[in-house]
XYZ file of C-alpha atoms in Angstrom:
732
model
C -3.019 19.753 -34.149
C -3.069 16.376 -32.758
C -2.311 16.636 -29.134
C -1.053 13.253 -27.357
C -0.548 13.307 -23.520
C 1.559 10.298 -22.494
C 3.394 9.012 -19.387
C 6.177 6.459 -18.847
C 7.789 5.353 -15.304
C 10.500 4.135 -13.196
C 9.230 1.432 -11.059
C 11.146 0.126 -8.275
C 9.886 -3.435 -8.385
C 10.839 -6.457 -6.475
C 11.764 -10.335 -8.305
C 8.472 -12.297 -6.985
C 6.794 -9.976 -4.733
C 3.785 -9.508 -6.742
C 1.931 -7.692 -4.062
C 4.385 -4.848 -4.105
C 4.912 -5.143 -7.752
C 0.980 -4.695 -8.627
C 0.699 -1.857 -6.280
C 3.329 0.014 -8.005
C 1.826 -0.601 -11.041
C -1.714 0.454 -10.132
C -0.408 3.461 -8.599
C 1.534 4.326 -11.934
C -1.501 3.969 -13.836
C -3.578 6.237 -11.275
C -0.891 9.103 -11.569
C -0.812 8.922 -15.137
C -4.695 9.028 -15.846
C -4.830 12.190 -12.983
C -2.291 13.714 -15.182
C -4.561 13.333 -18.308
C -2.346 10.727 -19.804
C -3.993 8.530 -22.548
C -1.040 6.086 -22.883
C 0.905 4.568 -20.045
C 4.059 2.812 -19.961
C 5.561 0.445 -17.743
C 9.464 -1.417 -17.577
C 9.760 -4.973 -18.981
C 8.629 -7.751 -17.097
C 6.849 -5.352 -14.198
C 4.477 -7.722 -12.933
C 7.035 -10.290 -12.112
C 10.078 -8.241 -11.743
C 12.993 -8.631 -14.143
C 15.439 -10.164 -12.061
C 13.398 -13.588 -11.334
C 15.820 -15.580 -12.990
C 15.207 -19.289 -12.936
C 11.793 -18.335 -11.087
C 10.636 -17.593 -14.869
C 10.665 -21.365 -15.137
C 7.987 -22.168 -12.829
C 4.614 -21.837 -13.888
C 3.497 -20.208 -10.537
C 5.639 -17.476 -11.922
C 3.486 -16.868 -15.307
C -0.030 -17.855 -13.207
C 0.583 -15.486 -10.534
C 1.482 -12.772 -13.406
C -2.032 -13.323 -15.046
C -3.872 -13.196 -11.646
C -2.437 -9.797 -11.409
C -3.328 -8.646 -14.713
C -6.795 -9.845 -14.255
C -7.056 -7.753 -11.198
C -5.903 -4.959 -13.184
C -8.315 -5.395 -15.845
C -11.516 -6.117 -13.690
C -11.062 -2.529 -12.614
C -11.171 0.836 -14.147
C -7.324 1.118 -14.161
C -7.475 0.627 -17.776
C -10.707 2.799 -18.571
C -9.725 5.498 -21.319
C -5.953 4.707 -21.303
C -3.600 2.376 -23.181
C -1.430 0.494 -20.885
C 1.662 -0.994 -21.554
C 2.043 -4.094 -19.038
C 5.261 -6.472 -18.984
C 4.947 -10.096 -17.992
C 6.127 -13.786 -19.100
C 3.281 -15.899 -21.291
C 3.368 -19.250 -22.100
C 1.882 -19.828 -25.175
C 1.642 -23.662 -26.395
C 5.018 -25.099 -25.362
C 6.752 -21.681 -25.516
C 7.713 -19.046 -23.025
C 7.651 -15.665 -24.214
C 8.744 -12.290 -22.595
C 5.825 -9.784 -23.263
C 4.411 -6.475 -23.449
C 0.471 -6.731 -22.935
C -1.310 -3.805 -24.399
C -4.958 -3.242 -22.394
C -7.241 -0.374 -22.883
C -11.035 -0.392 -21.632
C -10.590 -3.321 -19.480
C -9.913 -5.409 -22.559
C -6.382 -6.959 -23.638
C -6.044 -5.319 -27.123
C -2.711 -6.967 -28.269
C 0.298 -9.104 -26.951
C 3.393 -8.724 -28.374
C 6.093 -10.990 -27.522
C 9.888 -10.034 -27.372
C 11.796 -11.186 -30.676
C 15.477 -10.234 -29.812
C 16.394 -11.556 -26.305
C 19.669 -9.782 -24.600
C 21.326 -13.088 -23.769
C 25.104 -11.275 -23.404
C 26.837 -9.327 -20.683
C 24.463 -9.963 -17.264
C 21.488 -11.031 -19.442
C 20.675 -14.503 -19.999
C 16.899 -14.496 -21.236
C 17.714 -17.266 -23.971
C 17.621 -19.256 -20.723
C 14.099 -18.312 -20.016
C 12.256 -17.327 -22.876
C 11.933 -17.827 -26.504
C 12.452 -15.262 -29.115
C 9.278 -14.717 -31.285
C 10.129 -15.357 -34.988
C 6.835 -15.124 -37.163
C 7.194 -11.505 -38.065
C 4.912 -11.861 -40.977
C 1.835 -12.269 -38.931
C -0.422 -11.982 -35.940
C -1.978 -15.089 -34.547
C -4.641 -15.686 -32.270
C -3.844 -16.645 -28.727
C -6.147 -18.361 -26.559
C -6.355 -16.349 -23.033
C -6.302 -18.954 -20.055
C -9.716 -20.022 -19.162
C -9.825 -18.695 -15.623
C -8.771 -15.442 -16.956
C -10.818 -15.579 -20.183
C -14.065 -15.860 -18.008
C -13.389 -13.244 -15.734
C -12.727 -10.939 -18.491
C -15.274 -12.299 -21.027
C -12.578 -12.567 -23.541
C -11.418 -15.653 -25.287
C -8.336 -14.798 -27.629
C -6.181 -11.637 -28.377
C -3.734 -11.184 -31.240
C -0.311 -12.439 -30.377
C 2.437 -11.222 -32.529
C 4.702 -8.447 -34.101
C 2.564 -5.900 -35.276
C 1.104 -2.613 -33.912
C -2.153 -0.859 -32.594
C -3.945 1.314 -35.196
C -6.291 3.831 -33.243
C -8.346 6.303 -35.472
C -5.897 9.255 -35.188
C -2.670 7.437 -34.848
C -0.619 4.123 -34.606
C 1.425 2.865 -31.523
C 3.556 -0.028 -31.360
C 6.493 -1.735 -28.992
C 10.133 -1.952 -29.293
C 10.916 -3.753 -26.163
C 14.756 -3.034 -24.496
C 17.171 -5.075 -26.633
C 15.324 -4.705 -29.929
C 16.258 -0.982 -30.056
C 19.949 -2.101 -30.081
C 19.818 -4.999 -32.829
C 21.558 -3.906 -36.193
C 17.719 -3.544 -37.844
C 15.754 -2.359 -34.895
C 12.037 -2.859 -35.484
C 11.304 0.875 -35.272
C 12.684 1.468 -38.401
C 10.307 -0.733 -39.933
C 7.331 0.159 -38.159
C 8.018 4.026 -38.759
C 7.477 3.149 -42.541
C 4.120 1.537 -41.996
C 2.913 4.731 -40.204
C 3.515 4.061 -36.489
C 4.131 7.468 -34.590
C 4.502 6.427 -30.965
C 7.105 3.750 -29.760
C 7.049 2.262 -26.719
C 10.297 0.834 -25.073
C 10.030 -1.110 -21.933
C 13.380 -2.058 -20.165
C 15.091 -3.543 -17.629
C 18.044 -2.048 -18.165
C 21.366 -1.969 -15.351
C 23.149 0.825 -14.317
C 27.045 0.732 -15.497
C 29.366 3.642 -14.976
C 29.126 6.001 -18.256
C 26.688 4.202 -19.807
C 23.415 6.241 -19.748
C 24.967 8.382 -22.894
C 24.800 5.207 -24.825
C 21.206 4.584 -24.191
C 19.939 8.372 -24.658
C 21.878 8.315 -28.035
C 19.923 5.300 -29.221
C 16.525 6.908 -28.353
C 17.229 10.033 -29.872
C 18.613 8.432 -32.945
C 15.738 6.435 -33.508
C 13.459 9.560 -33.972
C 16.210 11.935 -35.564
C 16.225 10.664 -39.156
C 12.496 9.281 -39.285
C 10.323 11.043 -36.875
C 8.297 9.680 -33.876
C 7.559 9.759 -30.423
C 10.124 7.319 -28.251
C 8.597 6.308 -24.954
C 11.037 4.638 -22.669
C 10.363 3.160 -19.145
C 12.760 1.330 -16.764
C 13.169 -0.282 -13.653
C 14.584 1.718 -10.804
C 16.634 -0.133 -7.748
C 17.756 -3.587 -6.537
C 15.201 -5.957 -7.399
C 16.769 -8.763 -5.713
C 20.493 -9.273 -7.121
C 23.698 -7.737 -8.119
C 22.279 -4.978 -10.678
C 20.997 -1.635 -10.061
C 18.079 -0.360 -12.549
C 18.720 3.175 -12.973
C 15.539 4.284 -14.190
C 15.753 7.245 -16.482
C 12.718 6.908 -18.199
C 12.299 9.581 -20.806
C 10.182 10.542 -23.706
C 11.890 11.795 -27.090
C 10.309 13.614 -29.814
C 11.847 14.008 -33.190
C 15.166 13.460 -31.800
C 14.565 15.899 -29.081
C 14.387 14.514 -25.117
C 11.245 16.639 -23.997
C 10.814 14.694 -20.583
C 13.347 12.799 -18.481
C 13.061 10.998 -15.042
C 15.447 10.628 -12.397
C 18.384 8.069 -12.988
C 19.013 7.551 -9.378
C 16.242 7.813 -6.684
C 14.867 6.084 -3.405
C 11.580 6.670 -4.746
C 9.260 3.357 -5.521
C 7.144 5.005 -8.341
C 8.092 7.811 -10.565
C 5.739 8.939 -13.385
C 6.850 11.233 -16.077
C 4.194 12.969 -18.346
C 4.693 14.689 -21.627
C 2.394 16.189 -24.192
C 3.350 16.383 -28.012
C 2.358 17.237 -31.210
C 1.987 13.949 -33.260
C 1.605 16.361 -36.659
C 5.153 17.447 -35.800
C 5.818 13.914 -36.343
C 3.830 13.676 -39.754
C 5.604 16.982 -40.802
C 9.055 15.725 -40.544
C 8.669 12.647 -42.137
C 6.631 14.284 -45.106
C 9.585 16.592 -45.472
C 12.294 13.959 -45.880
C 12.018 12.394 -49.361
C 14.064 9.232 -48.714
C 11.371 8.475 -45.939
C 8.818 8.784 -48.804
C 10.218 6.887 -51.044
C 11.061 3.683 -48.816
C 7.637 4.223 -47.490
C 5.992 3.615 -50.606
C 7.858 0.294 -51.065
C 7.761 -1.183 -47.522
C 7.287 -4.729 -46.158
C 3.684 -4.422 -44.432
C 3.353 -5.174 -40.551
C 0.276 -6.749 -39.381
C -2.021 -4.424 -37.142
C -4.969 -4.284 -34.827
C -7.472 -1.701 -35.176
C -9.117 0.089 -32.024
C -11.503 2.449 -33.116
C -10.899 5.141 -30.817
C -9.335 8.780 -30.828
C -6.497 9.035 -28.265
C -5.369 12.755 -29.508
C -6.901 15.939 -28.981
C -7.290 18.716 -31.034
C -5.644 22.053 -30.624
C -5.996 23.587 -27.077
C -4.229 26.467 -25.633
C -4.788 25.003 -21.946
C -2.746 22.122 -22.983
C 0.756 23.130 -23.120
C 3.367 21.278 -25.608
C 6.398 19.736 -23.816
C 9.615 21.646 -25.044
C 13.027 20.053 -25.995
C 14.919 19.912 -22.448
C 18.562 19.514 -21.698
C 19.338 15.960 -20.882
C 20.872 15.354 -17.451
C 23.701 13.575 -16.927
C 25.378 12.386 -13.707
C 29.424 12.324 -13.387
C 31.110 9.345 -12.773
C 31.723 10.397 -9.088
C 28.265 10.983 -8.736
C 27.239 7.849 -10.145
C 29.520 5.765 -7.743
C 27.622 7.834 -4.982
C 24.042 7.551 -5.964
C 23.955 4.321 -7.391
C 25.659 2.080 -4.744
C 23.656 4.542 -2.053
C 20.229 3.591 -3.788
C 20.878 -0.020 -3.876
C 22.654 -0.299 -0.268
C 19.178 1.139 0.722
C 16.737 -1.136 -1.040
C 19.074 -4.164 -0.037
C 18.868 -2.851 3.510
C 14.984 -2.331 3.551
C 14.371 -5.783 1.846
C 16.511 -7.932 3.587
C 15.166 -7.474 7.384
C 18.480 -6.026 8.657
C 18.955 -3.288 11.075
C 21.919 -1.785 9.606
C 25.569 -2.006 8.321
C 28.582 -2.833 9.774
C 32.175 -2.147 8.003
C 35.588 -2.870 8.932
C 36.921 0.652 8.255
C 41.116 0.608 7.813
C 41.674 4.279 7.114
C 42.442 3.346 3.465
C 40.593 4.154 0.115
C 38.607 1.294 -0.575
C 37.009 0.959 2.987
C 36.785 4.688 3.322
C 34.774 4.709 -0.125
C 32.268 2.434 1.102
C 31.841 4.653 4.300
C 31.386 7.599 2.157
C 28.564 5.706 0.113
C 26.638 4.480 3.227
C 26.997 8.272 4.415
C 25.693 9.282 1.110
C 22.561 6.772 1.679
C 21.729 8.393 4.603
C 21.721 11.936 3.377
C 19.720 10.629 0.440
C 17.172 9.066 2.883
C 16.910 12.406 5.030
C 16.489 14.444 1.801
C 13.820 12.251 0.499
C 11.865 12.222 4.033
C 12.021 16.181 4.125
C 10.801 15.898 0.083
C 7.422 13.934 1.706
C 8.129 10.522 0.620
C 6.266 8.369 2.882
C 7.422 4.975 2.058
C 10.857 6.291 2.713
C 10.009 7.532 5.906
C 8.239 4.377 6.866
C 11.463 1.989 6.026
C 13.753 4.593 7.936
C 11.517 4.583 11.257
C 11.307 0.599 11.078
C 15.090 0.243 10.394
C 16.281 3.016 12.930
C 14.104 2.243 15.418
C 12.510 5.175 16.050
C 9.440 5.506 18.322
C 6.905 8.448 19.696
C 6.579 9.764 16.123
C 10.214 10.399 15.460
C 12.042 10.308 12.138
C 15.390 10.831 10.774
C 16.130 14.628 10.267
C 19.658 14.373 10.324
C 22.088 12.310 8.203
C 24.783 11.944 11.025
C 22.145 11.216 13.635
C 20.735 8.466 10.941
C 23.878 6.831 10.751
C 24.909 6.835 14.357
C 21.539 4.243 14.367
C 22.242 2.130 11.538
C 25.974 2.242 10.848
C 29.303 0.726 12.688
C 32.380 0.973 11.701
C 35.530 -0.737 12.914
C 39.119 0.013 12.952
C 40.964 -3.761 13.553
C 44.409 -2.740 14.158
C 47.298 -4.861 14.528
C 51.294 -4.295 15.556
C 51.464 -3.751 11.977
C 48.907 -0.830 11.562
C 49.934 2.781 11.584
C 48.615 5.685 13.679
C 47.777 7.470 10.635
C 45.221 4.887 9.065
C 43.828 4.541 12.570
C 43.318 8.555 12.969
C 41.814 8.617 9.379
C 39.354 5.871 10.278
C 38.223 7.738 13.552
C 37.850 11.397 11.797
C 35.664 9.522 8.807
C 33.400 8.043 11.084
C 33.094 11.143 13.221
C 32.273 13.178 9.818
C 29.766 10.246 8.808
C 28.203 9.553 12.239
C 28.891 6.015 12.527
C 29.115 4.215 15.623
C 32.920 3.779 15.665
C 34.930 0.846 17.388
C 38.716 0.581 17.456
C 39.939 -3.042 18.259
C 43.037 -4.364 18.484
C 43.611 -7.940 17.074
C 46.967 -8.886 18.461
C 46.285 -10.729 21.332
C 43.856 -12.963 18.686
C 46.441 -13.367 16.360
C 49.268 -14.161 19.243
C 46.821 -17.151 20.466
C 46.624 -18.822 16.913
C 50.128 -18.399 16.597
C 50.638 -20.068 19.985
C 48.004 -23.064 18.939
C 50.098 -23.359 15.727
C 53.225 -23.791 17.560
C 52.176 -26.026 20.034
C 50.809 -28.263 16.985
C 53.867 -28.110 15.036
C 56.726 -27.154 16.985
C 57.332 -23.844 14.489
C 56.623 -20.033 14.707
C 56.591 -18.442 11.608
C 58.202 -15.051 10.924
C 57.771 -12.170 8.749
C 59.944 -11.685 5.810
C 61.715 -8.308 7.057
C 62.526 -10.801 10.485
C 63.992 -13.421 8.072
C 60.955 -15.439 7.246
C 60.167 -17.095 4.131
C 58.022 -16.223 1.817
C 55.676 -18.568 2.847
C 55.875 -17.675 6.629
C 55.207 -13.906 5.425
C 51.871 -14.637 3.549
C 50.722 -16.954 6.350
C 51.089 -14.339 8.979
C 49.279 -11.743 6.506
C 46.782 -13.902 5.798
C 45.769 -14.883 9.780
C 45.426 -11.062 10.381
C 42.829 -10.594 7.233
C 40.744 -13.923 8.336
C 40.418 -12.777 11.843
C 39.181 -9.530 10.981
C 36.409 -11.319 8.896
C 35.174 -13.626 11.776
C 35.226 -10.350 13.950
C 33.351 -8.525 11.809
C 30.587 -11.253 11.559
C 30.639 -11.815 15.341
C 30.325 -7.951 15.790
C 27.846 -7.156 13.317
C 25.307 -10.226 14.810
C 25.937 -9.554 18.333
C 26.556 -5.586 18.579
C 22.612 -4.786 17.991
C 21.888 -7.056 21.103
C 24.888 -5.162 23.031
C 22.883 -1.820 22.139
C 19.566 -3.320 22.805
C 18.831 -2.923 18.738
C 16.258 -5.059 17.011
C 17.659 -7.532 14.249
C 21.277 -7.889 12.913
C 23.645 -5.936 10.711
C 24.655 -6.721 7.212
C 28.708 -6.698 7.090
C 29.956 -4.779 3.987
C 32.858 -5.637 1.877
C 35.573 -3.255 0.423
C 37.859 -4.824 -2.280
C 37.679 -3.178 -5.841
C 37.415 -4.432 -9.188
C 41.141 -4.496 -9.841
C 41.985 -6.191 -6.841
C 39.871 -8.998 -7.863
C 40.976 -8.974 -11.130
C 44.477 -9.601 -10.057
C 43.091 -11.736 -7.063
C 44.814 -9.477 -4.696
C 42.771 -10.634 -1.666
C 42.743 -13.309 0.607
C 39.820 -15.967 0.434
C 37.873 -15.223 3.285
C 39.569 -12.199 4.603
C 37.118 -8.856 5.657
C 36.553 -8.520 1.888
C 34.297 -11.838 2.344
C 31.124 -9.788 3.496
C 27.447 -10.198 2.779
C 27.701 -7.591 0.399
C 30.106 -5.090 -1.643
C 28.938 -1.823 -3.347
C 32.380 -0.973 -4.854
C 33.154 -4.685 -5.741
C 32.977 -3.779 -9.439
C 34.532 -0.137 -9.437
C 37.994 0.493 -10.277
C 40.850 1.956 -8.143
C 41.162 4.724 -10.284
C 37.271 5.461 -10.209
C 37.477 5.407 -6.642
C 40.119 8.038 -6.152
C 38.510 10.392 -8.348
C 35.198 9.595 -6.204
C 36.876 10.345 -2.996
C 38.190 13.728 -4.025
C 34.553 14.435 -5.274
C 33.069 13.270 -1.845
C 35.643 15.260 0.313
C 33.652 18.426 -1.202
C 30.263 17.266 -2.155
C 29.578 15.086 0.398
C 31.060 17.217 3.422
C 33.827 14.083 4.349
C 36.647 16.274 4.128
C 39.089 13.898 5.596
C 38.694 11.645 2.353
C 41.101 14.145 0.533
C 43.846 13.076 2.880
C 42.775 9.425 2.627
C 42.851 9.476 -1.209
C 46.261 11.152 -1.026
C 47.913 8.247 1.103
C 49.951 5.429 -0.985
C 47.532 2.364 -0.993
C 48.698 -0.328 1.811
C 47.448 -3.432 3.312
C 49.364 -2.781 6.664
C 49.952 -6.452 7.064
C 53.754 -6.635 7.380
C 55.554 -5.053 10.173
C 56.653 -1.046 9.551
C 60.275 -0.506 9.471
C 62.259 2.728 9.022
C 63.788 0.975 5.292
C 60.285 -0.791 4.608
C 56.919 -0.016 4.086
C 54.273 -2.399 2.378
C 52.842 -0.914 -0.973
C 49.878 -2.688 -2.639
C 51.136 -1.667 -5.965
C 54.610 -3.083 -5.303
C 53.239 -6.138 -3.647
C 50.983 -6.777 -6.944
C 54.095 -6.000 -9.239
C 51.715 -3.604 -11.053
C 50.288 -0.429 -10.963
C 46.201 -0.018 -10.504
C 46.418 2.190 -13.915
C 48.113 -1.061 -15.426
C 45.267 -3.424 -14.157
C 42.490 -1.038 -15.406
C 44.230 -1.346 -18.915
C 44.549 -5.560 -18.576
C 41.087 -5.628 -17.461
C 39.379 -3.362 -20.318
C 41.660 -5.922 -23.131
C 40.899 -8.963 -21.403
C 37.015 -8.395 -20.803
C 35.796 -5.746 -22.776
C 38.135 -6.193 -26.218
C 38.476 -9.933 -25.757
C 42.073 -10.464 -25.314
C 43.969 -13.332 -24.952
C 47.711 -13.059 -23.802
C 49.004 -12.888 -27.425
C 46.431 -10.217 -28.794
C 46.995 -8.246 -25.205
C 50.728 -8.335 -26.060
C 50.345 -6.978 -29.231
C 48.034 -4.191 -28.380
C 50.013 -2.967 -25.374
C 53.034 -2.866 -28.004
C 51.381 -0.182 -29.792
C 49.852 1.539 -26.661
C 53.011 1.318 -24.491
C 55.559 1.173 -27.485
C 56.910 4.395 -26.677
C 58.542 3.797 -23.266
C 58.668 0.216 -22.948
C 60.661 -2.682 -25.092
C 58.530 -5.458 -26.535
C 60.401 -7.493 -23.911
C 59.261 -5.443 -21.134
C 55.751 -5.669 -22.694
C 55.424 -9.043 -22.496
C 56.912 -9.734 -19.095
C 53.976 -7.497 -17.672
C 51.645 -9.305 -19.670
C 52.897 -12.495 -18.622
C 53.110 -11.154 -14.917
C 49.325 -10.582 -15.042
C 48.044 -13.657 -16.494
C 49.857 -15.584 -14.201
C 48.580 -13.865 -11.075
C 45.234 -13.755 -13.140
C 45.019 -17.497 -13.105
C 46.285 -18.573 -10.219
C 43.731 -16.656 -8.251
C 40.648 -16.778 -10.605
C 39.319 -19.730 -8.181
C 38.892 -16.509 -5.500
C 36.146 -15.268 -7.791
C 34.058 -18.163 -6.824
C 33.676 -16.748 -3.376
C 33.760 -12.926 -4.127
C 31.084 -11.294 -2.225
C 28.084 -10.154 -4.173
C 28.882 -6.872 -5.466
C 27.019 -4.157 -7.054
C 27.804 -4.358 -10.939
C 29.372 -1.106 -12.119
C 32.256 -1.679 -14.643
C 32.285 -3.550 -18.020
C 35.452 -5.516 -17.373
C 34.250 -6.931 -14.117
C 35.947 -10.352 -13.393
C 33.088 -11.470 -11.403
C 32.050 -15.114 -12.415
C 28.664 -15.697 -11.270
C 27.081 -14.686 -14.323
C 29.057 -11.475 -16.105
C 32.214 -13.123 -16.456
C 31.775 -16.737 -17.163
C 35.329 -18.631 -17.264
C 36.912 -21.278 -15.710
C 38.338 -20.812 -12.274
C 41.189 -23.833 -12.831
C 44.374 -22.754 -15.299
C 47.371 -23.850 -16.409
C 49.138 -20.748 -15.058
C 52.001 -21.113 -17.173
C 50.158 -20.625 -20.189
C 52.969 -22.583 -22.477
C 51.584 -21.897 -25.939
C 50.536 -18.438 -25.644
C 53.483 -17.600 -23.672
C 55.772 -19.033 -26.215
C 54.079 -16.933 -28.840
C 54.658 -14.090 -27.018
C 58.429 -15.223 -26.822
C 58.634 -15.641 -30.599
C 57.012 -12.305 -31.159
C 59.429 -10.529 -28.999
C 62.484 -12.309 -30.802
C 61.195 -10.889 -33.981
C 60.739 -7.496 -32.632
C 63.799 -7.214 -31.001
C 65.695 -7.141 -34.092
C 64.953 -3.316 -34.245
C 64.056 -2.217 -31.018
C 65.126 1.388 -31.835
C 62.750 1.483 -34.869
C 60.018 -0.157 -32.630
C 60.221 2.780 -30.125
C 60.257 5.754 -32.772
C 57.155 4.192 -34.445
C 55.133 3.333 -31.330
C 51.627 4.558 -31.812
C 49.224 5.336 -28.731
C 45.623 4.816 -28.398
C 44.793 1.943 -30.727
C 42.207 0.832 -28.279
C 40.830 4.171 -27.174
C 42.168 6.423 -24.108
C 45.630 5.796 -23.006
C 46.033 8.618 -20.346
C 48.182 8.131 -17.461
C 49.295 4.597 -19.408
C 51.940 6.013 -21.977
C 55.425 6.742 -20.223
C 54.608 4.017 -17.353
C 57.828 2.765 -16.088
C 58.428 -1.162 -15.352
C 57.307 -2.256 -11.867
C 59.503 -4.791 -10.090
C 57.223 -7.912 -9.425
C 57.403 -8.602 -5.658
C 58.429 -12.314 -4.400
C 55.281 -12.492 -2.757
C 51.755 -11.738 -2.761
C 50.209 -10.794 0.540
C 46.601 -11.178 -0.600
C 47.065 -14.196 -2.223
C 46.026 -16.644 0.055
C 43.895 -19.621 -0.622
């Protein structure tokens, strides 16, 4: 037997905080060595942090990375252990995203990334160059000040692997695993048995299974030990890196780290038998045949044994059941951990949330409550860093620290119900009950006086006073009156966030939390600079449907039972007067349901549909219940309001990224914000198709197919929603 003990890790790095990052790297190496591991894998670009973005273009960033690497190599950190460390490196005039292999205080090899992540949230080609010389390793001259300190002038640089006396090890960096022809296939044929994947992979709802299936598939048919390391936490931006470091052997997961955690450092160790890899490969005839005529990959020889022989004291890691979180748990834990990192690193003393008693703001409140529960749990588990952060943020003294999540919430969380004459007693009570369940410091504020003052000022200036639609006013008046309320709430929220700590003799300031969901952003069903315009928004990329599921889960699993009633209530903005014959409802105002919005969003972004192709696909999807003309009206209505409100994305509150159809335009959904909202060419093409299809409506309905683009649950059979004449949240 060739027994090999390996360690991989989740690290909570912070972009450009070299002291913090270096400390975590050193600690993870120490823990790996203490466990007896001889290979330690860290995440991609771990020295700098993955999210440095245009800081990667600064020479300082690269120089500081080298200085940190030098500090690691001058100590005993790499004695007897192969460490794969991620950092940017400049070779000649090109900048590369690299894994640096270090062993016994020397750099053994530098492996530049060959295929960069450059879609969705990723822009690696903006900062890095792909390594294209796959047929050779070249000599890289180590920077003089580093070279002198290490007594090493050069190192092999490029695509290759490390050949020890008893096994071969190679890197496959993040995106390379997901390419059509991944490097591990060729490397396996060259005898590489251990693959090290350093990643910077962000969380997205329901995404983990895709990642794990890739690791399993990489070794299932060709054998091997696949190690995966990832960042975990908010490193300074919208993304949350969700960890889940793991070790896979011959298609079986034998070790798995957490996906959501407040820990800064998590090291996962596994002990494997490399003879099991050799045995599997030897049993596959096609593997043997392809290996006999492989393209040879360059290697670096290290004359050292890293495996141990058979020893009953060294227990092998067994296959284990993969740990998956439900989408409801992902919504609770992912944004909850992200909020904690943002809070502790921003210098703020807590959060303030305008709590309306509706589903969206209640979801945000529940996520903050979940964060408080996670903090108390980690402190109880002995995490000294979480404890220190909580003591500082919560302003504890005399050796006190959080032991109860409700007590901790009272110290760091304000909720404010900002009611008006249009607000109902029901939402007011729901907000109060939920605040009590979570433990927040709750305020009840009436904004009618401020609204009246502004209207009086307007009347003084213009001689006119607007009226609501139900009182005989026009659509313009109706929208204007609603938007005044929304924007007053934003101003009030920021004033309270900055001054309430002073009122209560607390240090610092509070961050204002937003609560608009991804569907409302897509449709533009929000007022520019209303109370959704906050510092950060933990649900800005989560759909209304997922939030409803989360609320039902949180009512039972987080102990906030009032959320069940909140989820069951129909969504309403409560910006118009309530009458016996009229009650404002979001879906009626929007002219579409939240279910429909999810469908539109996925077709627009994930399946890259313009108006015409969306119409065609929805004819298949909804054909059993809607005529082509009705489908056309729905598509036109969506694209009209999507395009006239697209400008709102330019000022959208920075949001936790969770959904693959997010319309957030900072980096994920790069489209213009000035459209011809009539879409004359596209809508004309749709009209032509409707005319063709209307010739045989009965046949169309009888042959309507479902599910062309996947799950259609809750879509088929949907009735036509009457479009409202005005949009209460469409204010400029």
